[in-house]
Tab-separated table of C-alpha atoms in Angstrom:
chain	number	residue	atom	x	y	z
Z	1	MET	CA	-0.390	0.124	0.556
Z	2	THR	CA	0.891	3.463	-0.379
Z	3	GLY	CA	0.056	5.908	1.426
Z	4	ALA	CA	-1.932	5.166	4.733
Z	5	THR	CA	-5.097	3.356	3.670
Z	6	ASP	CA	-7.863	6.316	4.737
Z	7	GLY	CA	-5.603	9.436	3.104
Z	8	ARG	CA	-3.801	10.309	6.656
Z	9	GLU	CA	-0.410	12.055	7.051
Z	10	THR	CA	1.348	11.988	10.214
Z	11	ASP	CA	3.793	15.304	10.614
Z	12	ALA	CA	4.499	15.711	6.464
Z	13	VAL	CA	5.353	11.378	6.653
Z	14	ASP	CA	3.127	9.315	4.631
Z	15	ILE	CA	2.992	5.518	5.846
Z	16	ASP	CA	3.619	2.451	3.396
Z	17	VAL	CA	2.329	-0.669	4.152
Z	18	ARG	CA	3.737	-3.249	2.332
Z	19	PRO	CA	5.202	-7.145	2.542
Z	20	TYR	CA	7.900	-7.354	4.779
Z	21	GLU	CA	11.067	-7.321	3.074
Z	22	PRO	CA	14.186	-9.847	5.168
Z	23	ALA	CA	17.075	-8.681	2.906
Z	24	THR	CA	16.283	-4.931	3.929
Z	25	ASP	CA	14.165	-4.870	6.702
Z	26	ASP	CA	15.280	-7.388	9.670
Z	27	ARG	CA	17.537	-5.317	11.435
Z	28	GLU	CA	14.934	-2.118	11.673
Z	29	LEU	CA	11.876	-5.399	12.368
Z	30	TRP	CA	14.669	-6.826	15.056
Z	31	ALA	CA	14.214	-2.753	16.962
Z	32	LEU	CA	10.162	-3.140	16.387
Z	33	LYS	CA	10.169	-6.426	17.941
Z	34	ARG	CA	12.579	-5.493	21.397
Z	35	GLY	CA	9.984	-2.602	21.475
Z	36	PHE	CA	7.822	-4.972	21.598
Z	37	GLU	CA	9.392	-7.197	24.001
Z	38	ARG	CA	10.526	-4.829	26.645
Z	39	GLY	CA	6.800	-2.905	26.229
Z	40	ILE	CA	4.584	-5.769	27.151
Z	41	GLY	CA	8.173	-6.302	29.992
Z	42	ALA	CA	7.181	-2.628	31.397
Z	43	GLU	CA	4.621	-1.907	30.359
Z	44	THR	CA	1.985	-5.183	32.174
Z	45	GLY	CA	3.647	-5.652	34.904
Z	46	SER	CA	5.728	-6.415	37.778
Z	47	ALA	CA	10.155	-4.966	37.490
Z	48	GLU	CA	10.246	-9.028	37.961
Z	49	LYS	CA	8.518	-9.387	34.656
Z	50	GLU	CA	9.992	-6.888	32.949
Z	51	GLY	CA	13.443	-8.100	33.652
Z	52	VAL	CA	12.273	-11.823	31.988
Z	53	TYR	CA	11.624	-10.293	28.752
Z	54	GLU	CA	14.903	-8.124	28.769
Z	55	ALA	CA	17.010	-10.880	29.568
Z	56	LYS	CA	15.105	-12.931	26.441
Z	57	LEU	CA	16.359	-10.450	24.128
Z	58	THR	CA	19.970	-12.357	23.674
Z	59	GLU	CA	21.847	-12.478	20.297
Z	60	ASP	CA	20.867	-16.291	19.854
Z	61	TYR	CA	17.102	-15.344	20.341
Z	62	ARG	CA	17.411	-12.050	17.487
Z	63	GLU	CA	19.082	-15.142	15.138
Z	64	ARG	CA	16.515	-17.647	15.829
Z	65	TRP	CA	13.171	-15.041	16.125
Z	66	LEU	CA	14.558	-14.115	12.679
Z	67	ALA	CA	14.774	-16.869	11.220
Z	68	TRP	CA	11.591	-18.047	12.386
Z	69	VAL	CA	9.651	-15.007	10.607
Z	70	ASP	CA	12.122	-15.945	8.044
Z	71	ARG	CA	10.630	-19.119	7.366
Z	72	CYS	CA	7.275	-17.800	7.903
Z	73	VAL	CA	7.613	-15.418	5.123
Z	74	GLY	CA	9.135	-17.987	2.806
Z	75	GLU	CA	5.939	-19.603	3.720
Z	76	ASP	CA	3.342	-16.875	2.972
Z	77	PRO	CA	5.033	-13.952	1.494
Z	78	ASP	CA	2.125	-11.583	3.458
Z	79	CYS	CA	2.229	-12.417	6.700
Z	80	VAL	CA	4.665	-10.151	7.789
Z	81	VAL	CA	3.625	-6.240	6.684
Z	82	VAL	CA	5.612	-3.599	8.484
Z	83	ALA	CA	4.544	0.421	8.341
Z	84	ALA	CA	7.145	3.032	6.449
Z	85	ALA	CA	7.352	6.364	6.998
Z	86	VAL	CA	7.773	7.803	3.346
Z	87	ALA	CA	8.661	11.964	3.686
Z	88	ALA	CA	5.847	13.575	2.239
Z	89	ASP	CA	7.458	15.849	0.063
Z	90	GLY	CA	9.678	12.648	-1.170
Z	91	GLU	CA	13.127	13.239	-0.086
Z	92	THR	CA	14.785	11.111	2.148
Z	93	THR	CA	13.457	10.353	5.657
Z	94	ASP	CA	16.313	11.663	8.144
Z	95	THR	CA	17.507	8.043	7.691
Z	96	GLY	CA	19.725	8.854	5.194
Z	97	GLY	CA	17.895	6.968	2.208
Z	98	ALA	CA	15.683	3.441	3.653
Z	99	ASP	CA	12.403	4.137	4.908
Z	100	PRO	CA	12.404	3.983	8.746
Z	101	LEU	CA	10.068	1.195	9.955
Z	102	VAL	CA	7.269	2.231	12.687
Z	103	GLY	CA	5.710	-0.810	13.258
Z	104	TYR	CA	4.381	-4.456	11.905
Z	105	ALA	CA	1.980	-6.686	12.130
Z	106	PHE	CA	2.315	-10.756	11.785
Z	107	VAL	CA	-0.766	-13.273	11.184
Z	108	LEU	CA	0.716	-16.616	11.157
Z	109	PRO	CA	1.075	-18.755	7.967
Z	110	GLU	CA	-2.249	-20.409	7.077
Z	111	SER	CA	-0.454	-23.856	8.334
Z	112	LEU	CA	-0.216	-23.192	10.943
Z	113	SER	CA	-3.556	-22.448	11.731
Z	114	PHE	CA	-4.600	-25.362	13.126
Z	115	VAL	CA	-2.296	-23.796	16.637
Z	116	TRP	CA	-6.323	-22.538	17.550
Z	117	ASP	CA	-8.154	-23.467	14.607
Z	118	ALA	CA	-8.316	-19.853	13.271
Z	119	ALA	CA	-5.910	-17.305	11.434
Z	120	VAL	CA	-3.357	-16.085	14.412
Z	121	LEU	CA	-2.486	-13.126	14.821
Z	122	ASN	CA	0.887	-13.438	16.678
Z	123	GLU	CA	1.985	-9.573	17.134
Z	124	ILE	CA	1.012	-6.207	16.249
Z	125	TYR	CA	3.110	-3.689	17.423
Z	126	VAL	CA	3.902	0.890	16.651
Z	127	ALA	CA	6.784	2.558	17.827
Z	128	PRO	CA	5.616	4.817	20.843
Z	129	ALA	CA	6.197	7.922	18.420
Z	130	TYR	CA	3.102	6.694	15.486
Z	131	ARG	CA	0.832	5.210	17.948
Z	132	GLY	CA	-2.650	7.313	18.237
Z	133	THR	CA	-1.831	8.570	14.627
Z	134	GLY	CA	-3.643	5.283	12.294
Z	135	VAL	CA	-0.286	3.217	11.574
Z	136	ALA	CA	-2.289	0.034	13.594
Z	137	ASP	CA	-5.134	0.571	12.059
Z	138	ASP	CA	-3.409	0.422	8.626
Z	139	LEU	CA	-0.998	-2.520	10.211
Z	140	PHE	CA	-4.306	-3.893	11.450
Z	141	GLU	CA	-6.255	-3.895	8.280
Z	142	ALA	CA	-3.189	-6.061	6.450
Z	143	ALA	CA	-3.151	-7.908	8.854
Z	144	LEU	CA	-7.147	-8.923	8.622
Z	145	ALA	CA	-7.501	-9.393	4.540
Z	146	ARG	CA	-4.284	-11.852	5.101
Z	147	ALA	CA	-6.390	-14.191	6.950
Z	148	ARG	CA	-9.256	-13.322	4.993
Z	149	GLY	CA	-7.324	-15.133	2.648
Z	150	GLN	CA	-6.527	-18.408	4.513
Z	151	ASP	CA	-8.284	-21.881	4.581
Z	152	LEU	CA	-9.332	-21.380	8.185
Z	153	PRO	CA	-10.673	-24.374	10.168
Z	154	LEU	CA	-12.693	-21.839	11.989
Z	155	ASP	CA	-13.591	-18.815	10.443
Z	156	ARG	CA	-11.928	-15.968	12.573
Z	157	MET	CA	-8.464	-13.963	14.141
Z	158	VAL	CA	-7.352	-15.017	17.593
Z	159	LEU	CA	-4.760	-13.596	19.124
Z	160	ASP	CA	-3.466	-13.840	22.762
Z	161	VAL	CA	-3.716	-10.117	24.651
Z	162	ASP	CA	-1.657	-9.149	28.425
Z	163	GLN	CA	-4.464	-9.081	30.459
Z	164	GLU	CA	-2.564	-5.491	31.711
Z	165	ASN	CA	-2.590	-4.757	28.200
Z	166	ASP	CA	-5.690	-1.559	28.718
Z	167	ARG	CA	-4.041	-0.340	25.330
Z	168	ALA	CA	-3.954	-2.907	23.253
Z	169	ARG	CA	-7.294	-4.622	24.584
Z	170	ALA	CA	-9.243	-1.677	23.728
Z	171	PHE	CA	-7.551	-1.212	20.104
Z	172	TYR	CA	-8.943	-5.070	19.331
Z	173	GLU	CA	-12.114	-4.459	21.697
Z	174	ARG	CA	-12.401	-2.077	18.730
Z	175	TYR	CA	-12.519	-3.904	15.655
Z	176	GLY	CA	-15.024	-6.303	16.965
Z	177	PHE	CA	-12.530	-8.793	19.332
Z	178	GLU	CA	-14.673	-10.748	22.527
Z	179	HIS	CA	-13.323	-12.698	25.701
Z	180	TRP	CA	-13.050	-16.238	23.349
Z	181	GLY	CA	-11.342	-18.613	25.999
Z	182	GLU	CA	-8.786	-17.823	27.875
Z	183	MET	CA	-4.479	-19.357	27.808
Z	184	VAL	CA	-3.082	-20.462	30.986
Z	185	ALA	CA	0.749	-20.589	31.360
Z	186	ARG	CA	2.831	-22.304	33.530
Z	187	GLU	CA	6.998	-22.522	33.754
Z	188	LEU	CA	8.988	-26.061	32.132
């Protein structure tokens, strides 16, 4: 997509929602993933939870996570979409060339739909400076389109939302998500 889906601009910056390109977007996608994980840790719990999420962001985790993303994208090129900030005047942005990524959405490939018998929205994240600008809406619409293109056991999209993440819960409720089961966890 070129520009925000409803023509919106963000401080003289257009948003281009497009498929993730592993060869050129991996560093910035990882930076966003770190923001996602750090946000879960810092904004949805105790200092202990924050430490747990921060501790997992090792070089080994980065390599394994990006390899997994690459496998998913190899199976379904549209399962990860990114939002890139493009200067509205056509000039390059302050990164000196490449359009900076400001968010991403990740729908698991169709082959993994049996995890929850539905399309699975694995992650959606928008950098703090772009929250409230419509970038999350654009990413979600792209994720929803990807999910609608899948052959699913149940015609639903599911996701896991931390019960302490009020902002995310409000976002998903606005899109009609309803409580459907409950995930529980324990240490191995």
